[in-house]
GROMACS .gro file of C-alpha atoms in nm:
model
   69
    1UNK     CA    1  10.808  11.467  -1.262
    2UNK     CA    2  11.081  11.557  -1.517
    3UNK     CA    3  11.051  11.604  -1.901
    4UNK     CA    4  11.233  11.287  -2.102
    5UNK     CA    5  11.348  11.375  -2.475
    6UNK     CA    6  11.211  11.128  -2.713
    7UNK     CA    7  11.538  10.897  -2.690
    8UNK     CA    8  11.455  10.875  -2.275
    9UNK     CA    9  11.708  11.085  -2.144
   10UNK     CA   10  11.589  11.394  -1.856
   11UNK     CA   11  11.638  11.699  -2.052
   12UNK     CA   12  11.598  12.047  -1.915
   13UNK     CA   13  11.198  12.147  -1.914
   14UNK     CA   14  11.244  12.465  -2.212
   15UNK     CA   15  11.380  12.167  -2.443
   16UNK     CA   16  11.220  11.974  -2.708
   17UNK     CA   17  11.524  11.724  -2.723
   18UNK     CA   18  11.863  11.617  -2.569
   19UNK     CA   19  12.232  11.753  -2.706
   20UNK     CA   20  12.267  11.426  -2.868
   21UNK     CA   21  11.952  11.429  -3.026
   22UNK     CA   22  11.973  11.761  -3.154
   23UNK     CA   23  12.303  11.699  -3.294
   24UNK     CA   24  12.137  11.412  -3.528
   25UNK     CA   25  11.852  11.591  -3.612
   26UNK     CA   26  11.895  11.994  -3.577
   27UNK     CA   27  11.727  12.238  -3.412
   28UNK     CA   28  11.511  12.314  -3.665
   29UNK     CA   29  11.170  12.169  -3.630
   30UNK     CA   30  11.114  12.238  -3.967
   31UNK     CA   31  11.390  12.010  -4.076
   32UNK     CA   32  11.282  11.700  -3.867
   33UNK     CA   33  11.112  11.362  -3.988
   34UNK     CA   34  10.753  11.361  -3.902
   35UNK     CA   35  10.782  11.092  -3.640
   36UNK     CA   36  11.028  11.284  -3.439
   37UNK     CA   37  10.778  11.634  -3.457
   38UNK     CA   38  10.477  11.372  -3.368
   39UNK     CA   39  10.662  11.207  -3.105
   40UNK     CA   40  10.761  11.559  -2.916
   41UNK     CA   41  10.417  11.694  -2.960
   42UNK     CA   42  10.332  11.393  -2.773
   43UNK     CA   43  10.591  11.429  -2.507
   44UNK     CA   44  10.473  11.851  -2.486
   45UNK     CA   45  10.102  11.754  -2.442
   46UNK     CA   46  10.229  11.492  -2.134
   47UNK     CA   47  10.420  11.762  -1.993
   48UNK     CA   48  10.180  12.021  -2.007
   49UNK     CA   49   9.913  11.774  -1.852
   50UNK     CA   50  10.088  11.706  -1.582
   51UNK     CA   51  10.211  12.011  -1.497
   52UNK     CA   52   9.841  12.151  -1.560
   53UNK     CA   53   9.656  11.888  -1.374
   54UNK     CA   54   9.457  11.962  -1.067
   55UNK     CA   55   9.569  11.796  -0.793
   56UNK     CA   56   9.204  11.739  -0.615
   57UNK     CA   57   8.942  11.536  -0.739
   58UNK     CA   58   8.607  11.717  -0.775
   59UNK     CA   59   8.413  11.552  -0.478
   60UNK     CA   60   8.744  11.688  -0.256
   61UNK     CA   61   8.740  11.998  -0.456
   62UNK     CA   62   8.339  12.066  -0.391
   63UNK     CA   63   8.401  11.970  -0.007
   64UNK     CA   64   8.696  12.197   0.008
   65UNK     CA   65   8.515  12.517  -0.114
   66UNK     CA   66   8.147  12.445   0.045
   67UNK     CA   67   8.379  12.433   0.383
   68UNK     CA   68   8.451  12.778   0.320
   69UNK     CA   69   8.170  12.959   0.212
   0.00000   0.00000   0.00000
């Protein structure tokens, strides 16, 4: 999964905004409009969910554990 800026451009995993959006809105989160803070937080939630979700459904995980017990 690629991390996306709120404008739709691909960004590095450790960035919140692309270079162009940083020039427009700045790098200080405290100076961003509320809607931008919300969108960046929403993108981060989606990104974290994809990075930390389990790949195995519960039933498959149970079968996997039972096979090795």
